[in-house]
mmCIF file of N, CA and C in Angstrom:
data_model
loop_
_atom_site.group_PDB
_atom_site.id
_atom_site.type_symbol
_atom_site.label_atom_id
_atom_site.label_comp_id
_atom_site.label_asym_id
_atom_site.label_seq_id
_atom_site.Cartn_x
_atom_site.Cartn_y
_atom_site.Cartn_z
ATOM 1 N N UNK U 1 -285.748 -110.821 138.673
ATOM 2 C CA UNK U 1 -285.570 -110.933 137.227
ATOM 3 C C UNK U 1 -284.681 -109.806 136.719
ATOM 4 N N UNK U 2 -284.033 -110.044 135.611
ATOM 5 C CA UNK U 2 -283.097 -109.080 135.051
ATOM 6 C C UNK U 2 -283.817 -108.007 134.251
ATOM 7 N N UNK U 3 -283.253 -106.809 134.271
ATOM 8 C CA UNK U 3 -283.762 -105.727 133.430
ATOM 9 C C UNK U 3 -283.325 -105.985 131.993
ATOM 10 N N UNK U 4 -283.985 -105.324 131.058
ATOM 11 C CA UNK U 4 -283.716 -105.507 129.629
ATOM 12 C C UNK U 4 -282.221 -105.393 129.275
ATOM 13 N N UNK U 5 -281.516 -104.314 129.697
ATOM 14 C CA UNK U 5 -280.095 -104.212 129.328
ATOM 15 C C UNK U 5 -279.249 -105.359 129.886
ATOM 16 N N UNK U 6 -279.597 -105.837 131.088
ATOM 17 C CA UNK U 6 -278.845 -106.944 131.688
ATOM 18 C C UNK U 6 -279.069 -108.243 130.908
ATOM 19 N N UNK U 7 -280.314 -108.471 130.487
ATOM 20 C CA UNK U 7 -280.619 -109.659 129.669
ATOM 21 C C UNK U 7 -279.839 -109.604 128.367
ATOM 22 N N UNK U 8 -279.832 -108.409 127.759
ATOM 23 C CA UNK U 8 -279.142 -108.210 126.492
ATOM 24 C C UNK U 8 -277.647 -108.489 126.636
ATOM 25 N N UNK U 9 -277.047 -107.952 127.684
ATOM 26 C CA UNK U 9 -275.618 -108.159 127.915
ATOM 27 C C UNK U 9 -275.314 -109.638 128.150
ATOM 28 N N UNK U 10 -276.152 -110.303 128.919
ATOM 29 C CA UNK U 10 -275.950 -111.733 129.194
ATOM 30 C C UNK U 10 -275.994 -112.541 127.888
ATOM 31 N N UNK U 11 -276.916 -112.155 127.006
ATOM 32 C CA UNK U 11 -277.002 -112.828 125.700
ATOM 33 C C UNK U 11 -275.723 -112.632 124.891
ATOM 34 N N UNK U 12 -275.209 -111.409 124.907
ATOM 35 C CA UNK U 12 -273.999 -111.087 124.151
ATOM 36 C C UNK U 12 -272.778 -111.827 124.692
ATOM 37 N N UNK U 13 -272.778 -112.095 125.981
ATOM 38 C CA UNK U 13 -271.651 -112.788 126.608
ATOM 39 C C UNK U 13 -271.769 -114.302 126.502
ATOM 40 N N UNK U 14 -272.931 -114.769 126.071
ATOM 41 C CA UNK U 14 -273.160 -116.202 125.922
ATOM 42 C C UNK U 14 -272.746 -116.653 124.518
ATOM 43 N N UNK U 15 -272.296 -117.871 124.411
ATOM 44 C CA UNK U 15 -271.931 -118.396 123.087
ATOM 45 C C UNK U 15 -273.121 -119.132 122.452
ATOM 46 N N UNK U 16 -274.275 -119.120 123.131
ATOM 47 C CA UNK U 16 -275.439 -119.863 122.644
ATOM 48 C C UNK U 16 -276.170 -119.174 121.492
ATOM 49 N N UNK U 17 -275.944 -117.868 121.331
ATOM 50 C CA UNK U 17 -276.713 -117.126 120.334
ATOM 51 C C UNK U 17 -275.857 -116.715 119.141
ATOM 52 N N UNK U 18 -276.334 -117.063 117.953
ATOM 53 C CA UNK U 18 -275.626 -116.724 116.727
ATOM 54 C C UNK U 18 -276.178 -115.450 116.094
ATOM 55 N N UNK U 19 -277.334 -114.986 116.586
ATOM 56 C CA UNK U 19 -278.046 -113.888 115.946
ATOM 57 C C UNK U 19 -277.695 -112.512 116.500
ATOM 58 N N UNK U 20 -276.901 -112.469 117.563
ATOM 59 C CA UNK U 20 -276.569 -111.189 118.198
ATOM 60 C C UNK U 20 -275.132 -111.249 118.696
ATOM 61 N N UNK U 21 -274.376 -110.172 118.461
ATOM 62 C CA UNK U 21 -272.975 -110.155 118.868
ATOM 63 C C UNK U 21 -272.490 -108.716 119.024
ATOM 64 N N UNK U 22 -271.370 -108.578 119.746
ATOM 65 C CA UNK U 22 -270.707 -107.275 119.860
ATOM 66 C C UNK U 22 -270.004 -106.998 118.544
ATOM 67 N N UNK U 23 -269.992 -105.762 118.129
ATOM 68 C CA UNK U 23 -269.189 -105.416 116.957
ATOM 69 C C UNK U 23 -268.472 -104.100 117.198
ATOM 70 N N UNK U 24 -267.647 -103.722 116.265
ATOM 71 C CA UNK U 24 -266.940 -102.438 116.315
ATOM 72 C C UNK U 24 -266.266 -102.189 117.654
ATOM 73 N N UNK U 25 -265.443 -103.125 118.040
ATOM 74 C CA UNK U 25 -264.685 -102.958 119.271
ATOM 75 C C UNK U 25 -265.518 -103.004 120.537
ATOM 76 N N UNK U 26 -266.698 -103.610 120.462
ATOM 77 C CA UNK U 26 -267.535 -103.761 121.648
ATOM 78 C C UNK U 26 -268.355 -102.537 122.000
ATOM 79 N N UNK U 27 -268.518 -101.624 121.049
ATOM 80 C CA UNK U 27 -269.297 -100.410 121.322
ATOM 81 C C UNK U 27 -270.719 -100.495 120.771
ATOM 82 N N UNK U 28 -270.962 -101.441 119.873
ATOM 83 C CA UNK U 28 -272.286 -101.599 119.263
ATOM 84 C C UNK U 28 -272.768 -103.039 119.398
ATOM 85 N N UNK U 29 -274.082 -103.181 119.348
ATOM 86 C CA UNK U 29 -274.716 -104.490 119.331
ATOM 87 C C UNK U 29 -275.147 -104.732 117.890
ATOM 88 N N UNK U 30 -274.739 -105.868 117.332
ATOM 89 C CA UNK U 30 -275.144 -106.233 115.978
ATOM 90 C C UNK U 30 -276.183 -107.338 116.073
ATOM 91 N N UNK U 31 -277.272 -107.185 115.314
ATOM 92 C CA UNK U 31 -278.357 -108.160 115.355
ATOM 93 C C UNK U 31 -278.698 -108.601 113.938
ATOM 94 N N UNK U 32 -278.622 -109.898 113.711
ATOM 95 C CA UNK U 32 -279.074 -110.473 112.453
ATOM 96 C C UNK U 32 -280.586 -110.632 112.610
ATOM 97 N N UNK U 33 -281.317 -109.715 111.989
ATOM 98 C CA UNK U 33 -282.760 -109.582 112.224
ATOM 99 C C UNK U 33 -283.540 -110.884 112.019
ATOM 100 N N UNK U 34 -283.358 -111.530 110.889
ATOM 101 C CA UNK U 34 -284.124 -112.745 110.594
ATOM 102 C C UNK U 34 -283.781 -113.884 111.548
ATOM 103 N N UNK U 35 -282.499 -114.082 111.791
ATOM 104 C CA UNK U 35 -282.060 -115.149 112.692
ATOM 105 C C UNK U 35 -282.503 -114.857 114.135
ATOM 106 N N UNK U 36 -282.464 -113.582 114.540
ATOM 107 C CA UNK U 36 -282.873 -113.187 115.886
ATOM 108 C C UNK U 36 -284.352 -113.487 116.116
ATOM 109 N N UNK U 37 -285.175 -113.194 115.100
ATOM 110 C CA UNK U 37 -286.620 -113.480 115.204
ATOM 111 C C UNK U 37 -286.845 -114.953 115.498
ATOM 112 N N UNK U 38 -286.094 -115.789 114.788
ATOM 113 C CA UNK U 38 -286.245 -117.239 114.920
ATOM 114 C C UNK U 38 -285.618 -117.755 116.224
ATOM 115 N N UNK U 39 -284.370 -117.360 116.470
ATOM 116 C CA UNK U 39 -283.576 -117.906 117.566
ATOM 117 C C UNK U 39 -283.975 -117.375 118.947
ATOM 118 N N UNK U 40 -284.340 -116.107 119.036
ATOM 119 C CA UNK U 40 -284.612 -115.482 120.332
ATOM 120 C C UNK U 40 -286.096 -115.201 120.531
ATOM 121 N N UNK U 41 -286.691 -114.474 119.610
ATOM 122 C CA UNK U 41 -288.085 -114.077 119.779
ATOM 123 C C UNK U 41 -289.055 -115.234 119.542
ATOM 124 N N UNK U 42 -288.596 -116.271 118.860
ATOM 125 C CA UNK U 42 -289.433 -117.431 118.578
ATOM 126 C C UNK U 42 -289.561 -118.409 119.731
ATOM 127 N N UNK U 43 -288.857 -118.164 120.808
ATOM 128 C CA UNK U 43 -288.910 -119.058 121.970
ATOM 129 C C UNK U 43 -290.231 -118.901 122.707
ATOM 130 N N UNK U 44 -290.699 -119.997 123.280
ATOM 131 C CA UNK U 44 -291.969 -119.969 124.028
ATOM 132 C C UNK U 44 -291.777 -120.572 125.408
ATOM 133 N N UNK U 45 -292.746 -120.327 126.267
ATOM 134 C CA UNK U 45 -292.731 -120.911 127.605
ATOM 135 C C UNK U 45 -291.555 -120.464 128.437
ATOM 136 N N UNK U 46 -290.988 -121.386 129.226
ATOM 137 C CA UNK U 46 -289.881 -121.025 130.118
ATOM 138 C C UNK U 46 -288.594 -120.660 129.360
ATOM 139 N N UNK U 47 -288.507 -121.026 128.082
ATOM 140 C CA UNK U 47 -287.324 -120.707 127.276
ATOM 141 C C UNK U 47 -287.336 -119.257 126.778
ATOM 142 N N UNK U 48 -288.485 -118.609 126.931
ATOM 143 C CA UNK U 48 -288.665 -117.250 126.441
ATOM 144 C C UNK U 48 -287.762 -116.265 127.180
ATOM 145 N N UNK U 49 -287.118 -115.372 126.440
ATOM 146 C CA UNK U 49 -286.186 -114.424 127.047
ATOM 147 C C UNK U 49 -286.781 -113.038 127.250
ATOM 148 N N UNK U 50 -287.624 -112.616 126.322
ATOM 149 C CA UNK U 50 -288.203 -111.281 126.392
ATOM 150 C C UNK U 50 -289.723 -111.384 126.380
ATOM 151 N N UNK U 51 -290.403 -110.314 126.790
ATOM 152 C CA UNK U 51 -291.863 -110.312 126.869
ATOM 153 C C UNK U 51 -292.546 -110.216 125.513
ATOM 154 N N UNK U 52 -291.774 -110.134 124.460
ATOM 155 C CA UNK U 52 -292.353 -109.984 123.130
ATOM 156 C C UNK U 52 -291.854 -111.044 122.159
ATOM 157 N N UNK U 53 -292.621 -111.264 121.115
ATOM 158 C CA UNK U 53 -292.185 -112.153 120.044
ATOM 159 C C UNK U 53 -292.090 -111.379 118.731
ATOM 160 N N UNK U 54 -292.260 -110.049 118.820
ATOM 161 C CA UNK U 54 -292.224 -109.194 117.630
ATOM 162 C C UNK U 54 -290.949 -108.358 117.604
ATOM 163 N N UNK U 55 -290.305 -108.308 116.446
ATOM 164 C CA UNK U 55 -289.075 -107.545 116.276
ATOM 165 C C UNK U 55 -289.313 -106.058 116.539
ATOM 166 N N UNK U 56 -290.429 -105.552 116.076
ATOM 167 C CA UNK U 56 -290.749 -104.126 116.246
ATOM 168 C C UNK U 56 -290.813 -103.752 117.738
ATOM 169 N N UNK U 57 -291.415 -104.611 118.544
ATOM 170 C CA UNK U 57 -291.507 -104.372 119.988
ATOM 171 C C UNK U 57 -290.128 -104.454 120.647
ATOM 172 N N UNK U 58 -289.302 -105.388 120.183
ATOM 173 C CA UNK U 58 -287.946 -105.516 120.713
ATOM 174 C C UNK U 58 -287.148 -104.243 120.407
ATOM 175 N N UNK U 59 -287.291 -103.726 119.188
ATOM 176 C CA UNK U 59 -286.584 -102.514 118.794
ATOM 177 C C UNK U 59 -287.091 -101.308 119.603
ATOM 178 N N UNK U 60 -288.381 -101.298 119.934
ATOM 179 C CA UNK U 60 -288.944 -100.241 120.781
ATOM 180 C C UNK U 60 -288.309 -100.286 122.179
ATOM 181 N N UNK U 61 -288.080 -101.511 122.687
ATOM 182 C CA UNK U 61 -287.412 -101.677 123.984
ATOM 183 C C UNK U 61 -286.003 -101.085 123.929
ATOM 184 N N UNK U 62 -285.277 -101.396 122.854
ATOM 185 C CA UNK U 62 -283.924 -100.850 122.688
ATOM 186 C C UNK U 62 -283.978 -99.320 122.752
ATOM 187 N N UNK U 63 -284.903 -98.744 122.001
ATOM 188 C CA UNK U 63 -285.044 -97.279 121.977
ATOM 189 C C UNK U 63 -285.398 -96.722 123.354
ATOM 190 N N UNK U 64 -286.257 -97.426 124.075
ATOM 191 C CA UNK U 64 -286.677 -96.985 125.401
ATOM 192 C C UNK U 64 -285.501 -96.922 126.375
ATOM 193 N N UNK U 65 -284.488 -97.752 126.147
ATOM 194 C CA UNK U 65 -283.302 -97.765 127.002
ATOM 195 C C UNK U 65 -282.153 -96.948 126.427
ATOM 196 N N UNK U 66 -282.442 -96.095 125.459
ATOM 197 C CA UNK U 66 -281.433 -95.165 124.961
ATOM 198 C C UNK U 66 -280.546 -95.682 123.850
ATOM 199 N N UNK U 67 -280.888 -96.825 123.267
ATOM 200 C CA UNK U 67 -280.111 -97.327 122.134
ATOM 201 C C UNK U 67 -280.557 -96.594 120.877
ATOM 202 N N UNK U 68 -279.615 -96.259 120.033
ATOM 203 C CA UNK U 68 -279.952 -95.637 118.754
ATOM 204 C C UNK U 68 -279.429 -96.515 117.628
ATOM 205 N N UNK U 69 -280.235 -96.620 116.600
ATOM 206 C CA UNK U 69 -279.840 -97.410 115.434
ATOM 207 C C UNK U 69 -278.717 -96.662 114.737
ATOM 208 N N UNK U 70 -277.719 -97.386 114.317
ATOM 209 C CA UNK U 70 -276.564 -96.756 113.693
ATOM 210 C C UNK U 70 -276.133 -97.570 112.485
ATOM 211 N N UNK U 71 -275.375 -96.959 111.632
ATOM 212 C CA UNK U 71 -274.816 -97.680 110.482
ATOM 213 C C UNK U 71 -273.516 -98.320 110.936
ATOM 214 N N UNK U 72 -273.224 -99.481 110.352
ATOM 215 C CA UNK U 72 -271.937 -100.112 110.658
ATOM 216 C C UNK U 72 -270.873 -99.245 110.016
ATOM 217 N N UNK U 73 -269.836 -98.905 110.786
ATOM 218 C CA UNK U 73 -268.784 -98.130 110.140
ATOM 219 C C UNK U 73 -267.793 -99.079 109.480
ATOM 220 N N UNK U 74 -266.761 -98.547 108.868
ATOM 221 C CA UNK U 74 -265.827 -99.370 108.097
ATOM 222 C C UNK U 74 -264.906 -100.207 108.968
ATOM 223 N N UNK U 75 -264.898 -99.912 110.253
ATOM 224 C CA UNK U 75 -264.050 -100.665 111.174
ATOM 225 C C UNK U 75 -264.580 -102.094 111.285
ATOM 226 N N UNK U 76 -263.710 -103.053 111.042
ATOM 227 C CA UNK U 76 -264.119 -104.461 111.124
ATOM 228 C C UNK U 76 -263.837 -104.994 112.525
ATOM 229 N N UNK U 77 -264.529 -106.044 112.877
ATOM 230 C CA UNK U 77 -264.322 -106.661 114.184
ATOM 231 C C UNK U 77 -262.909 -107.214 114.281
ATOM 232 N N UNK U 78 -262.349 -107.076 115.467
ATOM 233 C CA UNK U 78 -260.980 -107.512 115.683
ATOM 234 C C UNK U 78 -260.878 -109.030 115.828
ATOM 235 N N UNK U 79 -261.895 -109.643 116.417
ATOM 236 C CA UNK U 79 -261.791 -111.081 116.668
ATOM 237 C C UNK U 79 -262.284 -111.877 115.461
ATOM 238 N N UNK U 80 -261.651 -112.986 115.223
ATOM 239 C CA UNK U 80 -261.993 -113.827 114.073
ATOM 240 C C UNK U 80 -263.438 -114.311 114.094
ATOM 241 N N UNK U 81 -263.969 -114.819 115.229
ATOM 242 C CA UNK U 81 -265.370 -115.276 115.215
ATOM 243 C C UNK U 81 -266.354 -114.165 114.842
ATOM 244 N N UNK U 82 -266.115 -112.954 115.364
ATOM 245 C CA UNK U 82 -267.001 -111.836 115.034
ATOM 246 C C UNK U 82 -266.898 -111.497 113.555
ATOM 247 N N UNK U 83 -265.662 -111.462 113.062
ATOM 248 C CA UNK U 83 -265.443 -111.149 111.652
ATOM 249 C C UNK U 83 -266.145 -112.180 110.765
ATOM 250 N N UNK U 84 -265.997 -113.445 111.097
ATOM 251 C CA UNK U 84 -266.629 -114.515 110.316
ATOM 252 C C UNK U 84 -268.148 -114.434 110.388
ATOM 253 N N UNK U 85 -268.674 -114.100 111.567
ATOM 254 C CA UNK U 85 -270.124 -113.954 111.720
ATOM 255 C C UNK U 85 -270.628 -112.818 110.845
ATOM 256 N N UNK U 86 -269.898 -111.698 110.840
ATOM 257 C CA UNK U 86 -270.287 -110.563 109.999
ATOM 258 C C UNK U 86 -270.222 -110.931 108.520
ATOM 259 N N UNK U 87 -269.147 -111.608 108.136
ATOM 260 C CA UNK U 87 -268.987 -112.011 106.736
ATOM 261 C C UNK U 87 -270.099 -112.970 106.310
ATOM 262 N N UNK U 88 -270.405 -113.934 107.164
ATOM 263 C CA UNK U 88 -271.455 -114.910 106.858
ATOM 264 C C UNK U 88 -272.793 -114.201 106.720
ATOM 265 N N UNK U 89 -273.041 -113.254 107.605
ATOM 266 C CA UNK U 89 -274.300 -112.517 107.570
ATOM 267 C C UNK U 89 -274.410 -111.691 106.294
ATOM 268 N N UNK U 90 -273.324 -111.038 105.911
ATOM 269 C CA UNK U 90 -273.327 -110.219 104.697
ATOM 270 C C UNK U 90 -273.535 -111.101 103.473
ATOM 271 N N UNK U 91 -272.840 -112.230 103.433
ATOM 272 C CA UNK U 91 -272.951 -113.106 102.267
ATOM 273 C C UNK U 91 -274.331 -113.748 102.159
ATOM 274 N N UNK U 92 -275.021 -113.866 103.288
ATOM 275 C CA UNK U 92 -276.366 -114.442 103.265
ATOM 276 C C UNK U 92 -277.431 -113.380 102.984
ATOM 277 N N UNK U 93 -276.977 -112.158 102.739
ATOM 278 C CA UNK U 93 -277.879 -111.026 102.465
ATOM 279 C C UNK U 93 -278.872 -110.803 103.588
ATOM 280 N N UNK U 94 -278.469 -111.125 104.795
ATOM 281 C CA UNK U 94 -279.333 -110.908 105.946
ATOM 282 C C UNK U 94 -279.277 -109.442 106.331
ATOM 283 N N UNK U 95 -280.340 -108.981 106.922
ATOM 284 C CA UNK U 95 -280.336 -107.605 107.387
ATOM 285 C C UNK U 95 -279.712 -107.558 108.767
ATOM 286 N N UNK U 96 -278.596 -106.852 108.876
ATOM 287 C CA UNK U 96 -277.926 -106.697 110.150
ATOM 288 C C UNK U 96 -278.247 -105.305 110.686
ATOM 289 N N UNK U 97 -278.750 -105.264 111.911
ATOM 290 C CA UNK U 97 -279.069 -104.000 112.564
ATOM 291 C C UNK U 97 -277.983 -103.713 113.593
ATOM 292 N N UNK U 98 -277.565 -102.460 113.672
ATOM 293 C CA UNK U 98 -276.552 -102.052 114.647
ATOM 294 C C UNK U 98 -277.167 -101.037 115.592
ATOM 295 N N UNK U 99 -276.975 -101.259 116.889
ATOM 296 C CA UNK U 99 -277.494 -100.345 117.901
ATOM 297 C C UNK U 99 -276.371 -99.902 118.824
ATOM 298 N N UNK U 100 -276.410 -98.618 119.160
ATOM 299 C CA UNK U 100 -275.372 -98.022 120.002
ATOM 300 C C UNK U 100 -276.003 -97.353 121.223
ATOM 301 N N UNK U 101 -275.358 -97.512 122.364
ATOM 302 C CA UNK U 101 -275.736 -96.814 123.592
ATOM 303 C C UNK U 101 -274.428 -96.507 124.310
ATOM 304 N N UNK U 102 -274.173 -95.235 124.671
ATOM 305 C CA UNK U 102 -272.895 -94.896 125.310
ATOM 306 C C UNK U 102 -272.651 -95.641 126.628
ATOM 307 N N UNK U 103 -273.726 -96.131 127.269
ATOM 308 C CA UNK U 103 -273.585 -96.847 128.542
ATOM 309 C C UNK U 103 -273.596 -98.369 128.374
ATOM 310 N N UNK U 104 -273.606 -98.820 127.151
ATOM 311 C CA UNK U 104 -273.632 -100.263 126.880
ATOM 312 C C UNK U 104 -272.381 -100.591 126.081
ATOM 313 N N UNK U 105 -271.343 -101.037 126.801
ATOM 314 C CA UNK U 105 -270.035 -101.195 126.193
ATOM 315 C C UNK U 105 -269.380 -102.473 126.727
ATOM 316 N N UNK U 106 -268.858 -103.288 125.823
ATOM 317 C CA UNK U 106 -268.261 -104.561 126.237
ATOM 318 C C UNK U 106 -267.109 -104.358 127.224
ATOM 319 N N UNK U 107 -266.290 -103.347 126.999
ATOM 320 C CA UNK U 107 -265.107 -103.129 127.834
ATOM 321 C C UNK U 107 -265.419 -102.467 129.178
ATOM 322 N N UNK U 108 -266.617 -101.884 129.307
ATOM 323 C CA UNK U 108 -266.960 -101.151 130.525
ATOM 324 C C UNK U 108 -268.301 -101.623 131.103
ATOM 325 N N UNK U 109 -268.351 -102.849 131.641
ATOM 326 C CA UNK U 109 -269.614 -103.406 132.144
ATOM 327 C C UNK U 109 -270.245 -102.584 133.265
ATOM 328 N N UNK U 110 -269.433 -101.835 134.027
ATOM 329 C CA UNK U 110 -269.967 -101.046 135.137
ATOM 330 C C UNK U 110 -270.870 -99.902 134.661
ATOM 331 N N UNK U 111 -270.778 -99.515 133.398
ATOM 332 C CA UNK U 111 -271.648 -98.462 132.861
ATOM 333 C C UNK U 111 -273.098 -98.928 132.724
ATOM 334 N N UNK U 112 -273.302 -100.235 132.756
ATOM 335 C CA UNK U 112 -274.638 -100.820 132.571
ATOM 336 C C UNK U 112 -275.670 -100.248 133.553
ATOM 337 N N UNK U 113 -275.233 -99.916 134.760
ATOM 338 C CA UNK U 113 -276.179 -99.374 135.754
ATOM 339 C C UNK U 113 -276.734 -98.015 135.332
ATOM 340 N N UNK U 114 -276.072 -97.342 134.404
ATOM 341 C CA UNK U 114 -276.572 -96.046 133.896
ATOM 342 C C UNK U 114 -277.531 -96.220 132.734
ATOM 343 N N UNK U 115 -277.632 -97.438 132.261
ATOM 344 C CA UNK U 115 -278.499 -97.754 131.124
ATOM 345 C C UNK U 115 -279.948 -97.897 131.625
ATOM 346 N N UNK U 116 -280.628 -96.772 131.699
ATOM 347 C CA UNK U 116 -281.971 -96.718 132.289
ATOM 348 C C UNK U 116 -283.057 -96.544 131.245
ATOM 349 N N UNK U 117 -284.247 -96.980 131.615
ATOM 350 C CA UNK U 117 -285.410 -96.761 130.758
ATOM 351 C C UNK U 117 -285.752 -95.279 130.773
ATOM 352 N N UNK U 118 -286.023 -94.731 129.605
ATOM 353 C CA UNK U 118 -286.345 -93.300 129.497
ATOM 354 C C UNK U 118 -287.690 -92.988 130.088
#
């Protein structure tokens, strides 16, 4: 089975999820909190991706692997789908959470092996 960071990366690379995406040049993970609860944490049985169905527990997992909550900076996403997803999320007044980990980077997948549980 995959470790938490590997599952997270696989989700980000999949087009199946609308609630989580790379932002800010692939250095941060953006999560639409309400949609993520429904789309990812709401899954049951074999469709379940993580051991929890609670957002608070998921955020604790992120912290355990060295992710820190960050504010979105003024830099907008370069790709149109990401930009549109961010715009749609903002216009829907959804809470978007941003998490950063120096070893979790879209452009440098080999750093993932350094992404360890504390």
